[in-house]
PDB file of C-alpha atoms in Angstrom:
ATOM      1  CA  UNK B  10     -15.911  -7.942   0.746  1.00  0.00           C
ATOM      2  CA  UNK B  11     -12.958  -7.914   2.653  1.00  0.00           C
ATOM      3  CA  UNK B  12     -12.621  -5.666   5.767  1.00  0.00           C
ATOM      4  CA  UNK B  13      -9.397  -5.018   7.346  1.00  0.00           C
ATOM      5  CA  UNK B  14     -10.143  -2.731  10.723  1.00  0.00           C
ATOM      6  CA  UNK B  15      -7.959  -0.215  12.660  1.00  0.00           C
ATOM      7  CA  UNK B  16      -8.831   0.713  15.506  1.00  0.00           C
ATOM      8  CA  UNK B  17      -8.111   4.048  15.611  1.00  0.00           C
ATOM      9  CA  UNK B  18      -8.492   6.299  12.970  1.00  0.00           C
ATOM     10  CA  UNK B  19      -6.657   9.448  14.962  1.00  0.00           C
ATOM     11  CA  UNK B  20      -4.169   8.917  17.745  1.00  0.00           C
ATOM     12  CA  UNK B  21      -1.987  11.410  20.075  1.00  0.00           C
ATOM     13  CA  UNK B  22       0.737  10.175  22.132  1.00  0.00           C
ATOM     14  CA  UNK B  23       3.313  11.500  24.057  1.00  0.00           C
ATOM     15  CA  UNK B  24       7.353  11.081  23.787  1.00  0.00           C
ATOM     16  CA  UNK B  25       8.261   7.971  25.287  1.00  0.00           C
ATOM     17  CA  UNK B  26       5.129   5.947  25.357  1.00  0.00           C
ATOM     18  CA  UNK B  27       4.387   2.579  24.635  1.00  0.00           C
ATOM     19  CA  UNK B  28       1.789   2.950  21.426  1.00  0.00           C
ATOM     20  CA  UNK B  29      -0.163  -0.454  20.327  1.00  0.00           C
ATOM     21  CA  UNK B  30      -1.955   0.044  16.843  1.00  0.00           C
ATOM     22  CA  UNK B  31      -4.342  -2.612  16.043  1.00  0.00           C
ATOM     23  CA  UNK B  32      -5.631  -4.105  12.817  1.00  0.00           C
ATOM     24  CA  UNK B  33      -8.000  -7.156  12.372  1.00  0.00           C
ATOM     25  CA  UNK B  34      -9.078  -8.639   9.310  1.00  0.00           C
ATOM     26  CA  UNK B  35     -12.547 -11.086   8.615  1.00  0.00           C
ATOM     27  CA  UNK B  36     -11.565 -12.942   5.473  1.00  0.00           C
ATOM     28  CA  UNK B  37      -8.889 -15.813   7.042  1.00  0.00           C
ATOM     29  CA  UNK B  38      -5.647 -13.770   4.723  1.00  0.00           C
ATOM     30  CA  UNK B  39      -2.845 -15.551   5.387  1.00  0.00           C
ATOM     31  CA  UNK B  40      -0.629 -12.406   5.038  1.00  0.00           C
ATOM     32  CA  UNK B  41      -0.546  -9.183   7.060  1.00  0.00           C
ATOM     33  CA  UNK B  42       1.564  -5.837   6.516  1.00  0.00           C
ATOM     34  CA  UNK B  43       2.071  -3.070   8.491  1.00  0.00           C
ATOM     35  CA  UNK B  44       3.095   0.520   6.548  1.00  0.00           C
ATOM     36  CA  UNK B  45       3.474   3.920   7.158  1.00  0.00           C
ATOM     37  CA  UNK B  46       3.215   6.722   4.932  1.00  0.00           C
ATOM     38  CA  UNK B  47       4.568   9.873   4.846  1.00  0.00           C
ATOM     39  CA  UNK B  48       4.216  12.756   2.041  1.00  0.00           C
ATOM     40  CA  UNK B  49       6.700  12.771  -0.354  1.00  0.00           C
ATOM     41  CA  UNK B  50       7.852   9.221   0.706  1.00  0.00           C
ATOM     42  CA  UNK B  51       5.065   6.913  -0.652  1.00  0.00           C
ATOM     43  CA  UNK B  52       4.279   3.762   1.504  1.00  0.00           C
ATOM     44  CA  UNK B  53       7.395   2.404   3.477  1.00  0.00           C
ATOM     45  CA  UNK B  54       7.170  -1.465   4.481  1.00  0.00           C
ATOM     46  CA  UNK B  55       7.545  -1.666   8.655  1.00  0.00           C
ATOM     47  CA  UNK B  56       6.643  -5.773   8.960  1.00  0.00           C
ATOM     48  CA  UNK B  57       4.672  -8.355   7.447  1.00  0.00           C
ATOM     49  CA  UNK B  58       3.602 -11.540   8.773  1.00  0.00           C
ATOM     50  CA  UNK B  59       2.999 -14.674   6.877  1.00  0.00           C
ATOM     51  CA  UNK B  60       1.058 -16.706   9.784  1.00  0.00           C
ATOM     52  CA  UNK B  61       0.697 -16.699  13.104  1.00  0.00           C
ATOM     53  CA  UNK B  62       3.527 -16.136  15.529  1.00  0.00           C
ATOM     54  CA  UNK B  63       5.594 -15.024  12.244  1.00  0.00           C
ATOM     55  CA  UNK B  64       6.999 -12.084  11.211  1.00  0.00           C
ATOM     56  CA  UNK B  65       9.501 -10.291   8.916  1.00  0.00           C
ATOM     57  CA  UNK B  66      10.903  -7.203   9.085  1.00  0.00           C
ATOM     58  CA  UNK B  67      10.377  -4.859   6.378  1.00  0.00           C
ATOM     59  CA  UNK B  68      12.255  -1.841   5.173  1.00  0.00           C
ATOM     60  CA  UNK B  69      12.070   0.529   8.398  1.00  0.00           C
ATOM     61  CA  UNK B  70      11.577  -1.676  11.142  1.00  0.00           C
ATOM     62  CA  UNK B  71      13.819   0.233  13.797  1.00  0.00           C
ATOM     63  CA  UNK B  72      12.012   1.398  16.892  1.00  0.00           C
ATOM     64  CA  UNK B  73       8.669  -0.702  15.479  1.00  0.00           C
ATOM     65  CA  UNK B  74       7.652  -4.521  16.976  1.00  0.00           C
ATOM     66  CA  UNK B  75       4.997  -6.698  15.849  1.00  0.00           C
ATOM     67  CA  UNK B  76       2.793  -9.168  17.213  1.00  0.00           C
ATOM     68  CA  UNK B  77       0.434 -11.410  15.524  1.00  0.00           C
ATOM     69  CA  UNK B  78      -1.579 -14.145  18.169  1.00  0.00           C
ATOM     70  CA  UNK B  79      -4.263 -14.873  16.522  1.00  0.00           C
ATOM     71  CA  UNK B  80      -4.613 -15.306  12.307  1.00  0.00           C
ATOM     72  CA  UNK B  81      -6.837 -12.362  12.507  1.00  0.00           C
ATOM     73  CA  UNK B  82      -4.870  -9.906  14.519  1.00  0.00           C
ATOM     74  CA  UNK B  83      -1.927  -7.957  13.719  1.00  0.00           C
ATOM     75  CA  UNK B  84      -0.600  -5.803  16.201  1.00  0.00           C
ATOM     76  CA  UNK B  85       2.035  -3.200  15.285  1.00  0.00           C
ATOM     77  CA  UNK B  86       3.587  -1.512  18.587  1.00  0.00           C
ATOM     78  CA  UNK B  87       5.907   1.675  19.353  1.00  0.00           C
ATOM     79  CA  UNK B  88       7.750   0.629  22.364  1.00  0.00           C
ATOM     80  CA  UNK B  89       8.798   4.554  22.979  1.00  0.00           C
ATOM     81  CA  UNK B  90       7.437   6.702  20.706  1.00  0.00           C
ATOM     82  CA  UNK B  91       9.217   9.413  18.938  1.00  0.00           C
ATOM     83  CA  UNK B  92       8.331  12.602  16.968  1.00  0.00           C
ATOM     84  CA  UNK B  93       9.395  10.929  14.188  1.00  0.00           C
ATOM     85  CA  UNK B  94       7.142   8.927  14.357  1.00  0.00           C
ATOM     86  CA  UNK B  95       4.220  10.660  13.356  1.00  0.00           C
ATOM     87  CA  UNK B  96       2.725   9.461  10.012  1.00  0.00           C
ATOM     88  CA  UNK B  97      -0.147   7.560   9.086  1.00  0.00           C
ATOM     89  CA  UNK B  98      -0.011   4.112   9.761  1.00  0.00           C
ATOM     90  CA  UNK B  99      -1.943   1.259   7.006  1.00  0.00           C
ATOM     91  CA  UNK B 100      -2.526  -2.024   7.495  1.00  0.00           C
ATOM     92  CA  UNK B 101      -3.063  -4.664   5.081  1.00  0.00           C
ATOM     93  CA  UNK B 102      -4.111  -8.067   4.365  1.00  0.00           C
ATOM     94  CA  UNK B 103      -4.000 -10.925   1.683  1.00  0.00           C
ATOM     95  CA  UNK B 104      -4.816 -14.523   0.628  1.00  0.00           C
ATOM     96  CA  UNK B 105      -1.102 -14.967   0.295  1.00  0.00           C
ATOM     97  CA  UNK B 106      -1.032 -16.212  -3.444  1.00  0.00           C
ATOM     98  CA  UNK B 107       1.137 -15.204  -5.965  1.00  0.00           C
ATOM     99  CA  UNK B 108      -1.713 -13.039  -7.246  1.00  0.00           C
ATOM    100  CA  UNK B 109      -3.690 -11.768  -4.983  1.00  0.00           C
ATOM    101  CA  UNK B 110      -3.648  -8.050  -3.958  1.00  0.00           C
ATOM    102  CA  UNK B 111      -3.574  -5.775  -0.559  1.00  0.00           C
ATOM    103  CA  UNK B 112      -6.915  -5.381   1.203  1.00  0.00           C
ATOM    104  CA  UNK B 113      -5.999  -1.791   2.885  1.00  0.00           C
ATOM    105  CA  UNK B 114      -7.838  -0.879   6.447  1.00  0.00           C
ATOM    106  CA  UNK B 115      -8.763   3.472   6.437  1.00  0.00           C
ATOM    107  CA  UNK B 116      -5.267   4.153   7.790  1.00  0.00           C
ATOM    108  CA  UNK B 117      -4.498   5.471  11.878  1.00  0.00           C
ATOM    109  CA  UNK B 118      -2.860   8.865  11.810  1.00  0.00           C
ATOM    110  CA  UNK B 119      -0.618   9.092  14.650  1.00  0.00           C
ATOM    111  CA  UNK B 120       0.853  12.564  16.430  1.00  0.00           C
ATOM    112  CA  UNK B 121       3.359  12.015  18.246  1.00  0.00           C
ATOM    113  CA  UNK B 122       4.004  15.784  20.496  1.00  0.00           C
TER     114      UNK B 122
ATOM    115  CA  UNK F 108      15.267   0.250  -1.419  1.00  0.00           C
ATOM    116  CA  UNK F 109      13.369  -1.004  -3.718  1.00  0.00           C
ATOM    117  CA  UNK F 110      10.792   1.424  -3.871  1.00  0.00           C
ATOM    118  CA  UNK F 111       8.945   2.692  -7.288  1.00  0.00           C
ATOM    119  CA  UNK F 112       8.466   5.633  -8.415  1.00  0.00           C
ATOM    120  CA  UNK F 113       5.350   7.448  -9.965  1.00  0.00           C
ATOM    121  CA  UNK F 114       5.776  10.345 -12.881  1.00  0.00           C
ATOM    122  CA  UNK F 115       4.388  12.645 -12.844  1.00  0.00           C
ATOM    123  CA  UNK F 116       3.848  13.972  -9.322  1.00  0.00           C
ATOM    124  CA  UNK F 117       0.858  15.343  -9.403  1.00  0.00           C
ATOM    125  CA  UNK F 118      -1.514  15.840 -12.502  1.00  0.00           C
ATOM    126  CA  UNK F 119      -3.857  17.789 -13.439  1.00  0.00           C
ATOM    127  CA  UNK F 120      -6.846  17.760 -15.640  1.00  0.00           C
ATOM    128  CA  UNK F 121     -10.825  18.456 -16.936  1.00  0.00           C
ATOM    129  CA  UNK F 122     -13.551  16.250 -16.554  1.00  0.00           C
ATOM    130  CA  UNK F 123     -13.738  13.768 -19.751  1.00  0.00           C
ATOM    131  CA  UNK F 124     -10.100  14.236 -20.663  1.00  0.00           C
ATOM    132  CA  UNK F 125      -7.689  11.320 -20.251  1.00  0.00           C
ATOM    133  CA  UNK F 126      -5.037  10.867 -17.467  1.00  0.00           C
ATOM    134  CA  UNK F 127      -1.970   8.928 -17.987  1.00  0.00           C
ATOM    135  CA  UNK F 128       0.821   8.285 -15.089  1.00  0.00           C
ATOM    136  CA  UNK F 129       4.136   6.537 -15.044  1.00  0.00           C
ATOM    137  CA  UNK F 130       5.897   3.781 -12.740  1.00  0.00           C
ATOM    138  CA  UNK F 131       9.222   3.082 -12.612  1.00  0.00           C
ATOM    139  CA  UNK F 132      10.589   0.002 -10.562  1.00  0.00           C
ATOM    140  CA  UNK F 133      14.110  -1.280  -9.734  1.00  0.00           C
ATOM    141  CA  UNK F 134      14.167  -5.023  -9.511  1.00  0.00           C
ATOM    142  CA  UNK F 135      12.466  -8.195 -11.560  1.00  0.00           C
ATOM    143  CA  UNK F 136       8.808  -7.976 -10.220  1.00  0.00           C
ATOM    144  CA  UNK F 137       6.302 -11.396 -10.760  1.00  0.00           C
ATOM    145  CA  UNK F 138       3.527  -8.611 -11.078  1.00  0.00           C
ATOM    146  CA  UNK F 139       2.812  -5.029 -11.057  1.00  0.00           C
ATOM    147  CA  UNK F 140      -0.083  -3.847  -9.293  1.00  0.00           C
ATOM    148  CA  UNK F 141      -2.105  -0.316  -9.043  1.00  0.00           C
ATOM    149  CA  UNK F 142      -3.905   1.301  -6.000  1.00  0.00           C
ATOM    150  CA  UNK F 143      -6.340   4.257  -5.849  1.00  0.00           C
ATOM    151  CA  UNK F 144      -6.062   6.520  -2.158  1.00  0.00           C
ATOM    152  CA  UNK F 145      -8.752   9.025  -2.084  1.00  0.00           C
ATOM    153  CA  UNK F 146      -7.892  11.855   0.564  1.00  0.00           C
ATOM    154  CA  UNK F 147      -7.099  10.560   4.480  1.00  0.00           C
ATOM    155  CA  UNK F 148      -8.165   7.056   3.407  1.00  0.00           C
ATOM    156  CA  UNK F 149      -6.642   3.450   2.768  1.00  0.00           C
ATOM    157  CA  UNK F 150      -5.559   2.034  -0.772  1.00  0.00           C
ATOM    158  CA  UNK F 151      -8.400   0.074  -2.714  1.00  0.00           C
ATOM    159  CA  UNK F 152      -6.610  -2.041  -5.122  1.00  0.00           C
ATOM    160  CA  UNK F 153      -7.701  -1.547  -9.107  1.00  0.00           C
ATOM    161  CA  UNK F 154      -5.883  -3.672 -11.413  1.00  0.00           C
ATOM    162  CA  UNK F 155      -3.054  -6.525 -11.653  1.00  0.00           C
ATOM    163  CA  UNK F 156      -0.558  -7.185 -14.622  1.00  0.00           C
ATOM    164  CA  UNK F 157       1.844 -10.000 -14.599  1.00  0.00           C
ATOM    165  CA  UNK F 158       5.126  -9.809 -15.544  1.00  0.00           C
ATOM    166  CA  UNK F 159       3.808 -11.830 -19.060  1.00  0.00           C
ATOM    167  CA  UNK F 160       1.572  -9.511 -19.943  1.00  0.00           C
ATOM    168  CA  UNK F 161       2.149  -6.415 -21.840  1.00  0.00           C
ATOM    169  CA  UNK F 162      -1.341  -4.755 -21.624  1.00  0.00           C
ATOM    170  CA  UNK F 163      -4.845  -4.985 -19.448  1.00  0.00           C
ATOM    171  CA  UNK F 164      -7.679  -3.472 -19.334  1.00  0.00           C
ATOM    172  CA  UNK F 165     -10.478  -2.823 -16.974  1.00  0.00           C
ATOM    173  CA  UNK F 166     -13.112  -0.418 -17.526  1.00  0.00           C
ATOM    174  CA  UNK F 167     -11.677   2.875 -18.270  1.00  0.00           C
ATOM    175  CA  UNK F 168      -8.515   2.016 -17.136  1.00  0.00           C
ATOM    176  CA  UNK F 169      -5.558   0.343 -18.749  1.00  0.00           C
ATOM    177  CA  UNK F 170      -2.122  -0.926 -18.046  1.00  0.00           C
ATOM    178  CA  UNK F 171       1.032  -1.465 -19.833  1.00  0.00           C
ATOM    179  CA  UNK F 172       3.949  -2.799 -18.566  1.00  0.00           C
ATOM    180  CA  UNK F 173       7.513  -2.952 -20.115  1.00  0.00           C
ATOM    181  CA  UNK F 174       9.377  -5.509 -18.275  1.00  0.00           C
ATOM    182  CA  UNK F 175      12.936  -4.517 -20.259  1.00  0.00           C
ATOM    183  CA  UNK F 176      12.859  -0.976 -19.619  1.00  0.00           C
ATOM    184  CA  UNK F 177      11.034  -1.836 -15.776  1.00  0.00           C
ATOM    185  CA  UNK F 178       8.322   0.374 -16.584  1.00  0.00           C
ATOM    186  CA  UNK F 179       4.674   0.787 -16.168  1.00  0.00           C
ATOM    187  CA  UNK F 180       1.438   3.204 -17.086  1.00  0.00           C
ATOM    188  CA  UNK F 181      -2.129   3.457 -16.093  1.00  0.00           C
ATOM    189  CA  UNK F 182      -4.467   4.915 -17.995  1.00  0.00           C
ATOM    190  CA  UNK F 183      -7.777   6.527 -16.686  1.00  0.00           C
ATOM    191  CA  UNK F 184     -10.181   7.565 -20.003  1.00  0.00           C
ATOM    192  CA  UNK F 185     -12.640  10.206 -20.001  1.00  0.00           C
ATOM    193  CA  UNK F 186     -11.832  11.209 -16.902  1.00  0.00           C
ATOM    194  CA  UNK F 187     -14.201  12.155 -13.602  1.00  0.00           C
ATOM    195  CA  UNK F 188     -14.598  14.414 -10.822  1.00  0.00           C
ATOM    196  CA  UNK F 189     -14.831  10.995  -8.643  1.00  0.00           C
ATOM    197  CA  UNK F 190     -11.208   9.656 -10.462  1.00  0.00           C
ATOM    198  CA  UNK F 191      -9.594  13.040  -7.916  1.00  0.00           C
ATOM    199  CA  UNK F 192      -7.429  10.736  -5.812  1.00  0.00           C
ATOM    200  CA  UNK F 193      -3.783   9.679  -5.434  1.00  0.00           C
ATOM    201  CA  UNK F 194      -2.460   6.763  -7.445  1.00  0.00           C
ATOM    202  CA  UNK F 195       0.340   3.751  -6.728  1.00  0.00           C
ATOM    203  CA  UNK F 196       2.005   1.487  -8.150  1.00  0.00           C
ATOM    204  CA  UNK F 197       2.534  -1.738  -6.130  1.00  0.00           C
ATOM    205  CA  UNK F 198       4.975  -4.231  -6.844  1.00  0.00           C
ATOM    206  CA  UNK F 199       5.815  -8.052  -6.028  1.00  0.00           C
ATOM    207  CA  UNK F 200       9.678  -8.538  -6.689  1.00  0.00           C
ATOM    208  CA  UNK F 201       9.849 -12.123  -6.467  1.00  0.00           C
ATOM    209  CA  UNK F 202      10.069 -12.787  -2.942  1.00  0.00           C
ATOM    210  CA  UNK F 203       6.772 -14.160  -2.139  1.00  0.00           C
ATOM    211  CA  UNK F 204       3.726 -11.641  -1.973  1.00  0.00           C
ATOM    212  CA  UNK F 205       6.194  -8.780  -0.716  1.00  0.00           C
ATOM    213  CA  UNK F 206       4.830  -5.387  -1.898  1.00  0.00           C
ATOM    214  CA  UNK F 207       6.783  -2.290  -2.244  1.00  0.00           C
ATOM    215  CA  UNK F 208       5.135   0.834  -3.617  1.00  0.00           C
ATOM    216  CA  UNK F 209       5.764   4.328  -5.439  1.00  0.00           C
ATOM    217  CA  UNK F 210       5.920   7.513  -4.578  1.00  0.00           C
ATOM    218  CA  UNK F 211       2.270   8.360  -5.857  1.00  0.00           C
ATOM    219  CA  UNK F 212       0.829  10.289  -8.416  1.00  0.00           C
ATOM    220  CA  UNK F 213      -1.561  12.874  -7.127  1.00  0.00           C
ATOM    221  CA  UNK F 214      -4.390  13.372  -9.871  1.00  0.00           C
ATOM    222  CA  UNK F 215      -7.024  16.338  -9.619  1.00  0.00           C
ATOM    223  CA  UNK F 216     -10.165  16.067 -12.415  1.00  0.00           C
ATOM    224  CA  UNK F 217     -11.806  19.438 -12.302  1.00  0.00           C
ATOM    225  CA  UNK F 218     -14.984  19.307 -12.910  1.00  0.00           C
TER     226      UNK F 218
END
Protein backbone atom coordinates (compact mmCIF):
# COMPACT_ATOMS: atom_id res chain seq x y z
CA UNK A 1 0.00 0.00 0.00
CA UNK A 2 0.84 3.37 -0.53
CA UNK A 3 1.95 5.63 2.39
CA UNK A 4 2.12 9.26 2.07
CA UNK A 5 3.65 10.71 5.64
CA UNK A 6 3.27 14.12 7.41
CA UNK A 7 5.19 14.86 9.75
CA UNK A 8 3.21 16.44 12.05
CA UNK A 9 -0.08 15.57 12.84
CA UNK A 10 -0.70 18.87 15.28
CA UNK A 11 1.25 22.08 14.91
CA UNK A 12 1.19 25.64 16.82
CA UNK A 13 2.93 28.54 15.49
CA UNK A 14 3.13 31.95 16.14
CA UNK A 15 2.26 35.18 13.83
CA UNK A 16 5.02 35.76 11.64
CA UNK A 17 6.92 32.56 11.55
CA UNK A 18 8.43 30.69 8.98
CA UNK A 19 6.26 27.16 9.10
CA UNK A 20 7.76 24.08 6.89
CA UNK A 21 5.11 21.16 6.62
CA UNK A 22 6.52 18.04 5.32
CA UNK A 23 5.10 15.12 3.38
CA UNK A 24 7.01 12.06 1.92
CA UNK A 25 5.67 9.40 -0.04
CA UNK A 26 7.28 5.46 -0.62
CA UNK A 27 5.63 4.42 -3.86
CA UNK A 28 7.92 6.62 -6.66
CA UNK A 29 4.21 8.95 -7.57
CA UNK A 30 5.13 11.15 -9.97
CA UNK A 31 2.57 13.76 -8.71
CA UNK A 32 2.32 15.59 -5.39
CA UNK A 33 -0.49 18.08 -4.01
CA UNK A 34 -0.61 20.13 -1.25
CA UNK A 35 -4.42 21.14 0.22
CA UNK A 36 -5.96 22.66 2.94
CA UNK A 37 -9.26 22.23 4.28
CA UNK A 38 -11.43 24.21 6.06
CA UNK A 39 -15.21 23.48 7.25
CA UNK A 40 -17.66 24.57 5.08
CA UNK A 41 -15.06 25.05 2.25
CA UNK A 42 -14.20 21.44 1.18
CA UNK A 43 -10.52 20.84 0.02
CA UNK A 44 -8.87 24.01 -1.63
CA UNK A 45 -5.82 23.19 -4.09
CA UNK A 46 -2.49 25.28 -2.63
CA UNK A 47 0.29 23.52 -5.26
CA UNK A 48 1.00 20.46 -7.00
CA UNK A 49 4.10 19.25 -8.40
CA UNK A 50 4.52 17.06 -11.36
CA UNK A 51 8.41 16.10 -10.79
CA UNK A 52 11.11 17.24 -9.19
CA UNK A 53 12.09 20.88 -9.03
CA UNK A 54 8.40 21.52 -10.54
CA UNK A 55 5.59 23.08 -9.35
CA UNK A 56 2.20 24.72 -10.11
CA UNK A 57 0.27 26.84 -8.30
CA UNK A 58 -3.10 25.85 -7.40
CA UNK A 59 -6.18 27.75 -6.45
CA UNK A 60 -4.94 29.65 -3.14
CA UNK A 61 -1.40 29.82 -3.44
CA UNK A 62 -0.89 33.42 -1.87
CA UNK A 63 1.30 33.53 1.20
CA UNK A 64 2.11 29.48 0.52
CA UNK A 65 5.70 28.21 -1.32
CA UNK A 66 6.63 24.85 -2.26
CA UNK A 67 9.61 22.88 -2.57
CA UNK A 68 10.07 19.51 -3.94
CA UNK A 69 14.17 18.19 -3.99
CA UNK A 70 13.87 14.97 -4.01
CA UNK A 71 10.86 12.72 -5.99
CA UNK A 72 9.83 11.70 -2.59
CA UNK A 73 9.59 14.93 -0.74
CA UNK A 74 7.19 17.64 -0.94
CA UNK A 75 7.64 20.45 1.18
CA UNK A 76 4.85 23.02 1.58
CA UNK A 77 6.16 26.25 3.59
CA UNK A 78 4.43 29.44 5.31
CA UNK A 79 7.01 32.05 4.93
CA UNK A 80 5.02 34.29 7.75
CA UNK A 81 2.30 32.72 9.07
CA UNK A 82 -1.04 34.21 9.59
CA UNK A 83 -4.22 33.47 11.63
CA UNK A 84 -5.70 32.71 8.64
CA UNK A 85 -3.93 30.31 8.21
CA UNK A 86 -5.06 27.84 10.48
CA UNK A 87 -6.70 24.77 8.81
CA UNK A 88 -5.71 21.38 8.27
CA UNK A 89 -3.24 20.85 5.83
CA UNK A 90 -3.37 17.22 3.33
CA UNK A 91 -0.98 16.04 1.27
CA UNK A 92 -1.27 13.80 -1.56
CA UNK A 93 0.33 11.67 -4.02
CA UNK A 94 -0.18 9.81 -7.44
CA UNK A 95 1.21 7.67 -10.30
CA UNK A 96 0.38 10.59 -12.51
CA UNK A 97 -1.88 8.68 -15.11
CA UNK A 98 -4.93 9.72 -16.42
CA UNK A 99 -6.55 7.31 -13.97
CA UNK A 100 -5.05 6.95 -11.10
CA UNK A 101 -6.36 8.44 -7.79
CA UNK A 102 -4.99 10.61 -4.61
CA UNK A 103 -3.08 8.62 -2.00
CA UNK A 104 -4.00 11.11 1.08
CA UNK A 105 -1.29 11.33 4.17
CA UNK A 106 -3.58 11.72 7.97
CA UNK A 107 -3.67 15.50 7.45
CA UNK A 108 -1.35 18.30 9.87
CA UNK A 109 -3.70 20.60 11.71
CA UNK A 110 -2.08 23.82 12.07
CA UNK A 111 -2.97 26.80 14.84
CA UNK A 112 -1.78 29.60 14.03
CA UNK A 113 -2.29 32.16 17.61
CA UNK B 1 -13.26 28.04 -9.05
CA UNK B 2 -13.94 25.07 -10.13
CA UNK B 3 -14.88 23.45 -7.12
CA UNK B 4 -17.90 20.72 -6.74
CA UNK B 5 -20.36 20.63 -4.73
CA UNK B 6 -21.94 17.77 -2.54
CA UNK B 7 -25.99 17.66 -1.74
CA UNK B 8 -26.97 17.11 0.70
CA UNK B 9 -24.82 18.54 3.49
CA UNK B 10 -25.00 16.32 5.91
CA UNK B 11 -27.22 13.07 6.06
CA UNK B 12 -28.55 11.18 8.26
CA UNK B 13 -29.62 7.65 8.68
CA UNK B 14 -30.17 3.86 10.51
CA UNK B 15 -28.00 1.09 10.23
CA UNK B 16 -29.08 -1.14 7.02
CA UNK B 17 -30.87 1.71 5.30
CA UNK B 18 -29.41 3.16 2.10
CA UNK B 19 -27.54 6.53 1.72
CA UNK B 20 -27.52 8.40 -1.43
CA UNK B 21 -25.47 11.88 -1.98
CA UNK B 22 -25.17 14.27 -4.86
CA UNK B 23 -22.16 16.03 -6.82
CA UNK B 24 -22.40 18.75 -8.85
CA UNK B 25 -19.32 19.98 -11.00
CA UNK B 26 -18.71 23.01 -13.27
CA UNK B 27 -16.41 22.13 -16.10
CA UNK B 28 -15.85 18.92 -18.65
CA UNK B 29 -14.11 16.42 -16.20
CA UNK B 30 -12.03 13.10 -17.92
CA UNK B 31 -13.26 11.34 -14.61
CA UNK B 32 -15.13 11.72 -11.50
CA UNK B 33 -13.77 10.32 -8.48
CA UNK B 34 -15.14 9.66 -4.70
CA UNK B 35 -13.25 9.88 -1.30
CA UNK B 36 -14.28 8.67 2.18
CA UNK B 37 -12.71 11.13 5.39
CA UNK B 38 -13.49 9.54 8.61
CA UNK B 39 -13.20 12.20 11.54
CA UNK B 40 -9.54 14.23 11.85
CA UNK B 41 -8.15 11.90 9.17
CA UNK B 42 -6.94 11.94 5.39
CA UNK B 43 -9.17 10.94 2.27
CA UNK B 44 -8.96 7.12 1.24
CA UNK B 45 -10.06 7.03 -2.26
CA UNK B 46 -13.25 4.50 -3.08
CA UNK B 47 -14.27 4.47 -6.56
CA UNK B 48 -13.45 6.02 -10.19
CA UNK B 49 -15.98 6.69 -13.13
CA UNK B 50 -14.88 7.99 -16.42
CA UNK B 51 -16.46 10.44 -18.20
CA UNK B 52 -17.80 7.23 -20.66
CA UNK B 53 -19.33 5.56 -18.21
CA UNK B 54 -22.73 6.07 -16.89
CA UNK B 55 -22.73 3.63 -13.89
CA UNK B 56 -20.11 1.51 -11.51
CA UNK B 57 -20.25 -0.46 -8.97
CA UNK B 58 -18.14 -1.66 -6.16
CA UNK B 59 -19.37 -3.50 -3.31
CA UNK B 60 -22.15 -1.70 -1.74
CA UNK B 61 -21.46 1.27 -3.39
CA UNK B 62 -22.43 2.65 -6.75
CA UNK B 63 -21.91 5.56 -9.03
CA UNK B 64 -23.71 7.34 -11.67
CA UNK B 65 -22.59 10.03 -13.52
CA UNK B 66 -24.52 12.37 -15.96
CA UNK B 67 -22.01 14.07 -18.01
CA UNK B 68 -24.93 16.53 -19.75
CA UNK B 69 -26.43 17.71 -16.69
CA UNK B 70 -22.50 17.59 -14.86
CA UNK B 71 -23.80 15.51 -12.24
CA UNK B 72 -22.90 12.67 -10.05
CA UNK B 73 -24.29 10.16 -7.07
CA UNK B 74 -22.86 7.60 -4.79
CA UNK B 75 -24.68 5.16 -3.39
CA UNK B 76 -23.84 3.33 -0.04
CA UNK B 77 -26.53 0.11 0.46
CA UNK B 78 -27.49 -1.28 3.64
CA UNK B 79 -25.78 1.04 5.38
CA UNK B 80 -23.19 0.70 8.63
CA UNK B 81 -22.19 2.19 11.75
CA UNK B 82 -18.46 2.00 10.15
CA UNK B 83 -19.94 3.95 6.65
CA UNK B 84 -20.21 7.37 9.61
CA UNK B 85 -17.71 9.52 7.72
CA UNK B 86 -17.61 12.52 5.37
CA UNK B 87 -17.83 11.98 1.64
CA UNK B 88 -16.16 13.88 -1.69
CA UNK B 89 -16.37 14.07 -4.83
CA UNK B 90 -13.04 14.52 -6.70
CA UNK B 91 -12.73 15.62 -10.08
CA UNK B 92 -10.09 15.66 -13.08
CA UNK B 93 -11.19 18.55 -15.53
CA UNK B 94 -9.00 17.82 -18.29
CA UNK B 95 -5.88 19.36 -17.40
CA UNK B 96 -3.74 16.51 -16.58
CA UNK B 97 -4.37 14.65 -13.15
CA UNK B 98 -5.55 18.10 -11.54
CA UNK B 99 -8.12 17.34 -8.78
CA UNK B 100 -10.59 19.71 -7.44
CA UNK B 101 -13.10 18.55 -4.84
CA UNK B 102 -16.67 19.25 -3.21
CA UNK B 103 -17.84 20.63 -0.44
CA UNK B 104 -18.53 17.17 1.36
CA UNK B 105 -21.34 15.34 2.43
CA UNK B 106 -21.26 14.56 6.09
CA UNK B 107 -23.09 11.07 6.61
CA UNK B 108 -24.01 9.73 10.24
CA UNK B 109 -25.37 5.75 10.29
CA UNK B 110 -26.84 5.31 13.71
CA UNK B 111 -26.55 2.28 14.83
Amino acid sequence: DVKVTQSSRYLVKRTGEKVFLECVQDMDHENMFWYRQDPGLGLRLIYFSYDVKMKEKGDIPEGYSVSREKKERFSLILESASTNQTSMYLCASSLGTYDSPLHFGNGTRLTVT
Amino acid sequence: SQQGEEDPQALSIQEGENATMNCSYKTSINNLQWYRQNSGRGLVHLILIRSNEREKHSGRLRVTLDTSKKSSSLLITASRAADTASYFCATDPNTGNQFYFGTGTSLTVIP
